[in-house]
Amino acid sequence: MPKFTLRVNGRTHEVDGEAGDSLLAVLRSDLGLTGSKFGCGEGYCGACSVLIDYQVVRSCTARLGAVAGKTITTIEGIAPSASGAERAAGPAERSEPGGVQGPPPLNRSRAQGSPPSNNARLHPVQEAFIETEAFQCGYCTPGMVIATIGLLRTNPDPSDQDIARVLDRNVCRCGTYPRIVQAVKLAAQRLRTQTLAEARGDGDDGSI
Amino acid sequence: MMDRSDAETEVERYELTEAPLYRFDLERRDFMRIFAAMGGGLLVVTSLPEAAAQESGRGGQGSRASADLSAWLHIDERGHVTAFTGKTEIGQNIRTSLAQAVADELFVPMTSVSMVMADTDLTPYDAGTFGSQTTPRMAPQLAKAAATARELLLSEAAKKWSVDAATLVVQEGRVQGPGGHSAGYGELAGRLTGTVAAARVSGPDAWTARGKAIRKIDGRTFVTGRHEFTPDLVRPGMLYGRVIRPDGYVGTLVTLDDARARAIAGVRVVRDGELAGVVAPNERILKRAVAAVRAEWSVPADHPSSETIYEHLKKAPATGGGGRGGSAPFTAGDVTQARAQAVKTFDATYRIPYIAHVPLEPRAAVAEWADGKLTVWCGTQRPFGVRSELANVFRVPEERVRVIVPDTGSAYGGKHTGEHAIEAARLAKAAGKPVKVVWTRAEEFSWGYMRPAGVIDIKAAVDAGGRLIAWEFDNWNSGGSAIRTPYDVPNQRIQFHPSASPLRQGSYRGLAATANHYAREMHMDAIARALGIDAVEFRLNHLKDARMRAVLTAAAERIGWAPSGGGRYGSGDRAAAAPSLGIACGTEKGSYVATAAQLSKTASGFKVDKLTVVFECGAVVNPDGLRNQVEGAVVQGLGGALFEAIEFRNGVIENGTMERYRVPRFKDVPPIETVILDRKDLPSAGAGETPIVCVAPAIGSAARAFGNVDTALPVKLNP
């Protein structure tokens, strides 16, 4: 079985698989990065959104063969302290390769994902979602946060219409759209007051 | 006590299984175990007062009513408070609002309160999270447990210091007394043991945390992706499983060729009775293995389609079972005689299609067998009901089954049953390892259940003065929720007729209240138009209920309903080019809503420019959470009003994908003005459902300005 090299949240993983395998399945079931959600598997709900080379991509329809070697950032990798923690952890925590030999290793998700602890700093978009309570069940939230980061990279000051047009590919079945629009605008305002460098980190390790 | 009897009715109407009667001796043993596990401290157990339980007037069922309302509350020796409830968090924010109720009674900060929810080994029995019952029923139970604990701590402090309890005050988790006495809750709790006592529950005036907007407790875990929904769980040695199914929603397995699937390393094909499934070491291999299985199915011919369903429902009465027995008609006066005297009659048939819940988290379960005991993590609104299903299927005592519900990626009434839990448990049993099953979106559409389709016939008659004198309302299959008219009509005949449904059907946010409100309010609007009477005025002429009048008039004022010279609400000489307004009002589950819609004409039909929603559910507990629920219900209502309808033919759901089944998205949502009427003088009613019921008729009646509006949902203009 071919091996693919994935660069996720600033770390490198060797994955056994087939070129047509879904990136979402690799992230969730091989790498233990379960922050990206399975909603439809058709690329129509956006719950699985990730950034690939800083573009918003539906990871459920992204194929392993097409994303190998590219820079992938998941919800676990967007907070400034998340990538910092990963850098500090170093290569010693490299993942086991995924494959058919047996079930995935246990308890690896928290070690690899390095999501921020309760006191860690969050990305301004994450903070804005919390402050505006822009969620109900929270299942679409990681995808919405990723989609918002993607939007604000290209349009730092979006109008309501811009937001609706770009985020229209993400579904919130609980219907919190009006709050999400408020969250996006709040985040945009905050990000505009920061320097680009502060918002993006070094831009090379998957942090943004 | 109307709420409770309503809730019981809903359970009977919609739950496929009769809930077993629960044993109280078990409860005592359970909470003693909790007590031991929590390492001492104070445990308060509460149940519904005897008198209230009797009011349900349902013979042997009073005990169940009391059993399903238990709440437990524990204070440990560090003063940390843990509340235990069988309710599930599915996005309605009760993890936060219930903690608020506890924090208020104990005068502790929110950070001192933890909630343990929906774990059949750790929480008291609960019938399920549905029917907007958590706020009106569970919040007071937890508040009572917390108030009881507070009183016990106060009396313990009074005893310790030999002072009058009336001289003591509580603040930030401490009891303070005269002469500088001060003791933390933990210290006092350590001196006490578990007990049950009644206590006065404070009213809205004394609320400190409740009534305020408080941030969702676990918001941080959502934005970081750290919250573990059921599909995210991993157990030691866990495999990934899926059931082999036909393309449609029916079919019997004829042949199965699994040779290619079995040839994949690590894959196992499971045959267990009629169930065929595959387990694999990861999701990617599972997907390949499922694709490699060749199965042939026999599909029965002659299935109704989404076109023929309405005639089918009228001619195919339900045959027993299902718990949705029809009822005798509600009658008042004599409709036949009234109709004979009428100056005008208005008859119409309204059609309601099946619609799907489409929770973004599909049905998912992780099952694990160990030492003859089964543990299942799954998304469901009825953890104890799913425990019963599992115990029945596997013929094990319920004590050997544990169901744990992680906070779930929504449900909207669609996750009452436990088929996903059973599938995971069967595959896990066969594989000898824990198994996770996550339904595909196609499985959700074909194998979940729908909001029932329905046909509603209305026959109304008015007298020379423009007053309704007869109202006949027959609903086939939607259900009986909110079927009675709130309008003052002397002669009525109202009946629900359950039908044999070709698709699985069950609860959906608001149940049949949406269908019944749609038909009723569209009909009220049609009559008002035909009589040349303003639609608001016509309703007010027939409304005595002050709460309904209040929401209706508030919605009319906020949307700018033309107040003309003739009266408060004139018949509106709006210019033809002006946007069109529509309005509807209703009540369900103890709360009241009025929705007004503003539409403009477009080349292809119409566009919703604005919605105004006025909602009143008694005393408000968490205003921001409430607004979020109201807005969410309105947005969900837009889907059913504007585009949702299941299309099916020959046993197959034809639009069962997120691409083809359109749910509301950002661009579909107009500005929504939400007005909450806070009635602190009234008990709190639930809010998750009622705001959905008037969205479709508000839009449908506004669309009538642009042409002939079809009597079927979703709202569309006839060519």
mmCIF file of C-alpha atoms in Angstrom, chain A residues 1 15-18 21 25-26 28-30 34-35 37-40 42 44-45 64 75 99-100 102-104 106 108 110 115-120 122 126 129-131 133 135-142 144 164 167-171 173-177 179-181, chain B residues 90-91 93 214-216 219-220 222-229 231-232 234-238 240 265 281-285 287-288 356-358 360-362 408-410 412 438-441 508 624 627-629 631-632 635-636 644 657-659 663-667 669:
data_model
loop_
_atom_site.group_PDB
_atom_site.id
_atom_site.type_symbol
_atom_site.label_atom_id
_atom_site.label_comp_id
_atom_site.label_asym_id
_atom_site.label_seq_id
_atom_site.Cartn_x
_atom_site.Cartn_y
_atom_site.Cartn_z
ATOM 1 C CA MET A 1 0.000 0.000 0.000
ATOM 2 C CA VAL A 15 0.088 7.496 6.274
ATOM 3 C CA ASP A 16 -0.504 4.152 4.555
ATOM 4 C CA GLY A 17 -3.465 4.463 2.270
ATOM 5 C CA GLU A 18 -4.861 4.794 -1.175
ATOM 6 C CA ASP A 21 -9.001 7.891 0.556
ATOM 7 C CA ALA A 25 -11.228 9.874 7.476
ATOM 8 C CA VAL A 26 -7.432 10.048 7.749
ATOM 9 C CA ARG A 28 -10.225 11.583 12.302
ATOM 10 C CA SER A 29 -9.539 7.899 12.406
ATOM 11 C CA ASP A 30 -5.791 7.670 11.679
ATOM 12 C CA THR A 34 -11.545 14.630 15.581
ATOM 13 C CA GLY A 35 -12.181 18.379 15.680
ATOM 14 C CA LYS A 37 -16.593 16.757 11.890
ATOM 15 C CA PHE A 38 -18.328 14.320 9.587
ATOM 16 C CA GLY A 39 -21.642 15.850 8.573
ATOM 17 C CA CYS A 40 -22.574 14.674 5.093
ATOM 18 C CA GLU A 42 -20.605 14.940 0.136
ATOM 19 C CA TYR A 44 -22.182 20.080 1.125
ATOM 20 C CA CYS A 45 -22.323 20.915 4.832
ATOM 21 C CA LEU A 64 -5.241 11.734 0.208
ATOM 22 C CA ILE A 75 -9.297 23.368 13.975
ATOM 23 C CA GLY A 99 -2.620 1.267 8.219
ATOM 24 C CA VAL A 100 -4.405 -2.020 8.224
ATOM 25 C CA GLY A 102 -4.801 -3.118 13.668
ATOM 26 C CA PRO A 103 -6.899 -0.610 15.483
ATOM 27 C CA PRO A 104 -5.531 2.876 15.899
ATOM 28 C CA LEU A 106 -5.241 4.670 22.024
ATOM 29 C CA ARG A 108 -3.468 9.516 20.780
ATOM 30 C CA ARG A 110 -5.186 14.515 22.658
ATOM 31 C CA PRO A 115 -5.773 21.553 21.381
ATOM 32 C CA PRO A 116 -5.369 24.446 23.725
ATOM 33 C CA SER A 117 -5.945 23.839 27.390
ATOM 34 C CA ASN A 118 -8.587 25.807 29.215
ATOM 35 C CA ASN A 119 -6.343 28.774 29.775
ATOM 36 C CA ALA A 120 -4.537 28.826 26.466
ATOM 37 C CA LEU A 122 -7.432 31.260 21.311
ATOM 38 C CA GLN A 126 -12.614 31.409 18.199
ATOM 39 C CA PHE A 129 -17.655 32.818 18.421
ATOM 40 C CA ILE A 130 -17.577 32.397 22.202
ATOM 41 C CA GLU A 131 -18.357 36.030 22.901
ATOM 42 C CA GLU A 133 -22.515 32.634 21.572
ATOM 43 C CA PHE A 135 -23.510 28.101 18.351
ATOM 44 C CA GLN A 136 -26.113 25.840 19.822
ATOM 45 C CA CYS A 137 -25.131 22.183 19.541
ATOM 46 C CA GLY A 138 -21.633 23.133 18.386
ATOM 47 C CA TYR A 139 -21.252 20.431 15.741
ATOM 48 C CA CYS A 140 -20.828 22.871 12.840
ATOM 49 C CA THR A 141 -18.644 25.244 14.876
ATOM 50 C CA PRO A 142 -15.158 23.979 13.942
ATOM 51 C CA MET A 144 -17.573 27.628 10.701
ATOM 52 C CA ALA A 164 -23.535 35.103 3.684
ATOM 53 C CA LEU A 167 -20.220 30.950 4.397
ATOM 54 C CA ASP A 168 -23.257 29.708 2.474
ATOM 55 C CA ARG A 169 -21.437 26.410 1.937
ATOM 56 C CA ASN A 170 -21.485 25.750 5.687
ATOM 57 C CA VAL A 171 -24.685 24.528 7.308
ATOM 58 C CA ARG A 173 -28.805 23.159 11.274
ATOM 59 C CA CYS A 174 -29.565 24.835 14.625
ATOM 60 C CA GLY A 175 -29.983 28.069 12.671
ATOM 61 C CA THR A 176 -27.552 30.318 14.525
ATOM 62 C CA TYR A 177 -26.682 32.141 11.285
ATOM 63 C CA ARG A 179 -25.050 35.127 15.470
ATOM 64 C CA ILE A 180 -22.375 33.659 13.272
ATOM 65 C CA VAL A 181 -22.550 36.794 11.109
ATOM 66 C CA ILE B 90 -28.577 18.598 22.315
ATOM 67 C CA GLY B 91 -27.824 22.247 21.670
ATOM 68 C CA ASN B 93 -28.266 25.035 26.255
ATOM 69 C CA ILE B 214 -24.646 33.568 30.889
ATOM 70 C CA ARG B 215 -22.096 32.192 28.471
ATOM 71 C CA LYS B 216 -22.487 28.578 27.455
ATOM 72 C CA GLY B 219 -18.424 27.045 24.402
ATOM 73 C CA ARG B 220 -14.660 26.857 24.508
ATOM 74 C CA PHE B 222 -16.792 23.766 20.622
ATOM 75 C CA VAL B 223 -14.569 26.422 19.066
ATOM 76 C CA THR B 224 -11.418 24.376 19.672
ATOM 77 C CA GLY B 225 -12.846 21.103 18.354
ATOM 78 C CA ARG B 226 -12.136 19.573 21.738
ATOM 79 C CA HIS B 227 -15.698 18.595 22.591
ATOM 80 C CA GLU B 228 -16.122 14.884 21.974
ATOM 81 C CA PHE B 229 -19.381 14.113 20.236
ATOM 82 C CA PRO B 231 -18.557 10.094 16.479
ATOM 83 C CA ASP B 232 -15.332 11.436 18.034
ATOM 84 C CA VAL B 234 -12.297 6.171 20.708
ATOM 85 C CA ARG B 235 -12.186 3.100 22.952
ATOM 86 C CA PRO B 236 -9.285 0.713 23.469
ATOM 87 C CA GLY B 237 -9.208 -1.792 20.596
ATOM 88 C CA MET B 238 -12.172 -0.163 18.914
ATOM 89 C CA TYR B 240 -15.373 0.832 12.935
ATOM 90 C CA ALA B 265 -6.906 -7.301 5.727
ATOM 91 C CA PRO B 281 -9.796 -1.203 11.789
ATOM 92 C CA ASN B 282 -10.365 2.333 10.520
ATOM 93 C CA GLU B 283 -12.866 4.457 8.648
ATOM 94 C CA ARG B 284 -11.111 4.302 5.285
ATOM 95 C CA ILE B 285 -10.888 0.524 5.251
ATOM 96 C CA LYS B 287 -15.608 2.389 3.488
ATOM 97 C CA ARG B 288 -13.686 0.211 1.022
ATOM 98 C CA ALA B 356 -36.302 15.232 7.653
ATOM 99 C CA HIS B 357 -34.517 16.439 10.790
ATOM 100 C CA VAL B 358 -31.048 16.418 9.211
ATOM 101 C CA LEU B 360 -25.596 17.630 11.513
ATOM 102 C CA GLU B 361 -24.283 14.895 13.816
ATOM 103 C CA PRO B 362 -25.702 11.721 12.285
ATOM 104 C CA THR B 408 -25.007 15.762 21.098
ATOM 105 C CA GLY B 409 -24.855 17.480 17.717
ATOM 106 C CA SER B 410 -28.575 18.236 17.753
ATOM 107 C CA TYR B 412 -34.846 18.285 16.931
ATOM 108 C CA VAL B 438 -21.583 6.425 12.504
ATOM 109 C CA TRP B 439 -24.472 6.574 10.073
ATOM 110 C CA THR B 440 -23.808 7.998 6.658
ATOM 111 C CA ARG B 441 -25.961 10.882 5.499
ATOM 112 C CA TYR B 508 -39.963 16.586 15.140
ATOM 113 C CA ASP B 624 -29.598 35.064 25.532
ATOM 114 C CA ARG B 627 -33.156 34.227 21.945
ATOM 115 C CA ASN B 628 -30.792 31.687 20.432
ATOM 116 C CA GLN B 629 -33.490 29.005 20.693
ATOM 117 C CA GLU B 631 -33.993 32.348 16.283
ATOM 118 C CA GLY B 632 -32.947 28.751 15.694
ATOM 119 C CA VAL B 635 -34.607 29.453 10.876
ATOM 120 C CA GLN B 636 -35.517 25.778 11.015
ATOM 121 C CA GLU B 644 -38.018 21.123 2.535
ATOM 122 C CA THR B 657 -28.489 13.985 0.140
ATOM 123 C CA MET B 658 -27.486 17.377 1.523
ATOM 124 C CA GLU B 659 -27.129 18.553 -2.057
ATOM 125 C CA VAL B 663 -31.913 23.037 4.467
ATOM 126 C CA PRO B 664 -31.693 26.739 5.354
ATOM 127 C CA ARG B 665 -28.316 28.333 4.747
ATOM 128 C CA PHE B 666 -26.883 31.792 5.375
ATOM 129 C CA LYS B 667 -28.370 33.332 2.235
ATOM 130 C CA VAL B 669 -32.058 33.863 6.380
#
